[in-house]
mmCIF file of C-alpha atoms and ligand atoms in Angstrom:
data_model
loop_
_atom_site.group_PDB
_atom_site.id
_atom_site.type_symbol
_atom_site.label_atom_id
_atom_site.label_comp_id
_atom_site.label_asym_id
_atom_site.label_seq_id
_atom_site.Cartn_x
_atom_site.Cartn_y
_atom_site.Cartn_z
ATOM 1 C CA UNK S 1 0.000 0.000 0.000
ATOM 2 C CA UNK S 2 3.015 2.964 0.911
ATOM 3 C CA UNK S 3 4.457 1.773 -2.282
ATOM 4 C CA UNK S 4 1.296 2.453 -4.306
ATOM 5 C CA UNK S 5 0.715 5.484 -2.494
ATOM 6 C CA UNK S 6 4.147 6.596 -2.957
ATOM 7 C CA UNK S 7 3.699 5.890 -7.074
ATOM 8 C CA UNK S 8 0.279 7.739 -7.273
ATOM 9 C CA UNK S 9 1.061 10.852 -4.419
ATOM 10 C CA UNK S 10 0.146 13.538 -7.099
ATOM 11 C CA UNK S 11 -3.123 11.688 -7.585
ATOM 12 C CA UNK S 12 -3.564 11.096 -3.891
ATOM 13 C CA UNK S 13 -2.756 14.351 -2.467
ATOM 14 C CA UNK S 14 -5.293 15.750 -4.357
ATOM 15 C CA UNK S 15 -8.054 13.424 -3.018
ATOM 16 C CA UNK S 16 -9.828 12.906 0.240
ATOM 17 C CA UNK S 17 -8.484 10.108 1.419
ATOM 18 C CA UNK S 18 -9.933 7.838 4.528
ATOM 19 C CA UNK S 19 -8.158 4.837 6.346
ATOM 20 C CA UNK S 20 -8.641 1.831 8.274
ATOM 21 C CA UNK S 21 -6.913 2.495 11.652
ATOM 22 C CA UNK S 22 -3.046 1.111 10.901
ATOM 23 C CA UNK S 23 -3.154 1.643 7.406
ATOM 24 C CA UNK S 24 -3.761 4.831 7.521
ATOM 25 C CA UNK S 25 -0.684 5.522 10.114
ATOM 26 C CA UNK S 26 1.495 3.798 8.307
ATOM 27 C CA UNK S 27 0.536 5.013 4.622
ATOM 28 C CA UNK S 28 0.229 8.730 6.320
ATOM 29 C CA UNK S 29 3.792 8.488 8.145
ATOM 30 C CA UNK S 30 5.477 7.322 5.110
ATOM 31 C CA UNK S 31 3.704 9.464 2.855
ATOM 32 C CA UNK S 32 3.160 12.419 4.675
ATOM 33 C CA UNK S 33 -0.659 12.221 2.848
ATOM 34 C CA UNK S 34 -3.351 13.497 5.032
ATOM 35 C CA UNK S 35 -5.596 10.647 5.800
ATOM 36 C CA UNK S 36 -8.581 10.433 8.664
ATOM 37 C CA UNK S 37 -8.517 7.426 9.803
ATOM 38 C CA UNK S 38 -11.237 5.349 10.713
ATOM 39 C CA UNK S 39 -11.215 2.014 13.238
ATOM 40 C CA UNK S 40 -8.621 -0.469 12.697
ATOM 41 C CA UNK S 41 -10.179 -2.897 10.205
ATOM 42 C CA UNK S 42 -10.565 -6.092 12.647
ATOM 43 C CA UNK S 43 -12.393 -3.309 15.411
ATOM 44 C CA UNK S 44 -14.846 -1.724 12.848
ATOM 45 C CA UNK S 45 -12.771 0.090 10.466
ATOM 46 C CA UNK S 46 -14.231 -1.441 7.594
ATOM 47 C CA UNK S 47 -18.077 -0.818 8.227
ATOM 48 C CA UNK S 48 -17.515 2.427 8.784
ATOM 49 C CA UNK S 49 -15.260 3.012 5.689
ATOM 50 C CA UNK S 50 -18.636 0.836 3.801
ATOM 51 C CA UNK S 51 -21.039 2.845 5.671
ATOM 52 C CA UNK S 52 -19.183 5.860 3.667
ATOM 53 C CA UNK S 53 -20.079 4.126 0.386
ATOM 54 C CA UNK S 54 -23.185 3.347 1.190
ATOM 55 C CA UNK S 55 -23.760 7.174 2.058
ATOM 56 C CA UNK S 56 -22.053 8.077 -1.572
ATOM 57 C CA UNK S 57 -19.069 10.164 -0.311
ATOM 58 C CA UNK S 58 -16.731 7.805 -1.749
ATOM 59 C CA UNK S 59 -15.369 7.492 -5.362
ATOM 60 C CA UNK S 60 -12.996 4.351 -4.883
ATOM 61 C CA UNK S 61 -11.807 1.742 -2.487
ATOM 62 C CA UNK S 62 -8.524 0.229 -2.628
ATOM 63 C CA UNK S 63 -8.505 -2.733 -0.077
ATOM 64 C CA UNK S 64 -5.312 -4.939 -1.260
ATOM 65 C CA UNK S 65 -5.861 -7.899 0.449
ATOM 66 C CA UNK S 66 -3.029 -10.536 1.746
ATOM 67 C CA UNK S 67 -4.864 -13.542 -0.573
ATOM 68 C CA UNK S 68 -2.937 -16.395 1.406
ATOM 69 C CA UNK S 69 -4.020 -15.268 5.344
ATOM 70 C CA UNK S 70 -7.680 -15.015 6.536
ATOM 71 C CA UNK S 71 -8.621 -12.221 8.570
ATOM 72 C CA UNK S 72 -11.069 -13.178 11.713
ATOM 73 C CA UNK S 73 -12.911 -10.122 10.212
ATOM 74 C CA UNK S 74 -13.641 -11.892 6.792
ATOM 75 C CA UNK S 75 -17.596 -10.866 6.986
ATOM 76 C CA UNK S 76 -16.786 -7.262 7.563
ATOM 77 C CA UNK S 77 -14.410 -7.450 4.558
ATOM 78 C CA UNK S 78 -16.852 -9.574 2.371
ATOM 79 C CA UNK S 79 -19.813 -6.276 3.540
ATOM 80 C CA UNK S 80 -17.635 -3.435 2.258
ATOM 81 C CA UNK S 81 -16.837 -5.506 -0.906
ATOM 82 C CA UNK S 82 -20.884 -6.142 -1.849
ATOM 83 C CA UNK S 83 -21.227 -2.742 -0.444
ATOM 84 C CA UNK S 84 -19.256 -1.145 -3.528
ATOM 85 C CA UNK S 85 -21.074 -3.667 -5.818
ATOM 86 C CA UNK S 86 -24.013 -2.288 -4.740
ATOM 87 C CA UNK S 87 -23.405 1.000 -5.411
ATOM 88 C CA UNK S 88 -21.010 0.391 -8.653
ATOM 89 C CA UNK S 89 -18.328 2.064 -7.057
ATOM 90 C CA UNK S 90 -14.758 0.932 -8.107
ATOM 91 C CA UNK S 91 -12.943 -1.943 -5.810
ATOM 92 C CA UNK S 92 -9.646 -2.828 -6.167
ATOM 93 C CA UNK S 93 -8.375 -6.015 -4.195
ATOM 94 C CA UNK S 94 -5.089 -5.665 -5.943
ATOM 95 C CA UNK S 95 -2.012 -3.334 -7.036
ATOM 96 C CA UNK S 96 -2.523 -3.249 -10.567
ATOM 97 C CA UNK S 97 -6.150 -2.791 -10.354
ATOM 98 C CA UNK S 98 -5.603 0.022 -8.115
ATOM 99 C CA UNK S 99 -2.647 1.684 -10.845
ATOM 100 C CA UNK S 100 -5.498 1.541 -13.502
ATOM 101 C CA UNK S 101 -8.264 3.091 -10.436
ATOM 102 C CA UNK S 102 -5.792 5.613 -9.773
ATOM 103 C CA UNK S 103 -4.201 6.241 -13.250
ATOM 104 C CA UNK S 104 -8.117 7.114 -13.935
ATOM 105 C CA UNK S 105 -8.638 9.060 -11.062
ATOM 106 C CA UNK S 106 -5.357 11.299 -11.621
ATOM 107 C CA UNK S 107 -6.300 11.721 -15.855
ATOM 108 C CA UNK S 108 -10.003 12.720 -14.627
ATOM 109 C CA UNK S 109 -8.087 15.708 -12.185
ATOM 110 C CA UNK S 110 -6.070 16.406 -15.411
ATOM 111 C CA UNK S 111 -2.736 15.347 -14.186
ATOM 112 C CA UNK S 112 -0.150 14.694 -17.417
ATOM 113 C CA UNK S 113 1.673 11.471 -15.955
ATOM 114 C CA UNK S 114 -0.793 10.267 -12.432
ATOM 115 C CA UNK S 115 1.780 7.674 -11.716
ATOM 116 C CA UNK S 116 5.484 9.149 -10.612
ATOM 117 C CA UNK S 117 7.153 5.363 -10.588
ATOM 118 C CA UNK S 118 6.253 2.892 -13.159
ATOM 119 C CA UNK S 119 6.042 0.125 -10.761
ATOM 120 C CA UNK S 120 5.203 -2.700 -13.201
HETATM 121 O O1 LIG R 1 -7.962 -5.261 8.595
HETATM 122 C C1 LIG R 1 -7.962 -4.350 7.800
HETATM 123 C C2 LIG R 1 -8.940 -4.272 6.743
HETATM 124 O O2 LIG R 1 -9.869 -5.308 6.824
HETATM 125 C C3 LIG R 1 -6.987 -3.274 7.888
HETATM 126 O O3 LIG R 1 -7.072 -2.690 9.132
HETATM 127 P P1 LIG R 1 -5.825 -1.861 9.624
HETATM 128 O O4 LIG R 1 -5.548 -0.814 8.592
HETATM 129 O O5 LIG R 1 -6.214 -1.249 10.912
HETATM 130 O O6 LIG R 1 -4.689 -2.829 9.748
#
């Protein structure tokens, strides 16, 4: 995630941007990005972070998720994803899903080259 945000900080730092609970720290602290955090996922983060989508403030979700550990919070995870189905907003559950999200994002705010490292 601090990699991606790293890559896409002209696109980010021009966005609201809202956290679960360590993610946030960590992406903020190595960033310097301005993020609220919410919750930390496992205590609530994500409903609140769907309850956002549900209410239409948000434009995308990036939630990368670790495919080879399950998270006790699975059903919370599994709500915010249906959430964003729900209301067709974009979910990415992976890096280079979120590069094309974000490449989008920063080419919609008019920005010449969103993505500062070609990552691959
Ligand atoms: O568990 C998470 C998302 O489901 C992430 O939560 P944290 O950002 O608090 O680690």
């Amino acid at each position: 995630m601090v990699e991606l945000a790293r890559s896409f900080r002209a696109v980010l730092e021009r966005c609201e941007l809202v956290a679960t609970g360590t993610t946030g720290k960590v992406v903020a602290e190595a960033t310097g990005l301005l993020i609220a955090r919410m919750q930390s996922g496992p205590l609530g983060g994500d409903q609140q972070i769907g309850a956002e989508v549900a209410a239409g403030r948000v434009d995308a979700v990036i939630f990368l998720r670790d495919p080879l550990t399950a998270q006790p919070h699975e059903p919370d995870i599994s709500a915010l994803m249906r959430v964003c189905d729900v209301h067709d907003v974009p979910l990415a559950t992976n890096a280079a899903t979120a590069a094309l999200i974000l490449t989008a994002l920063g080419q919609r705010l008019g920005l010449a080259d969103p993505c500062a490292r070609h990552t691959g």
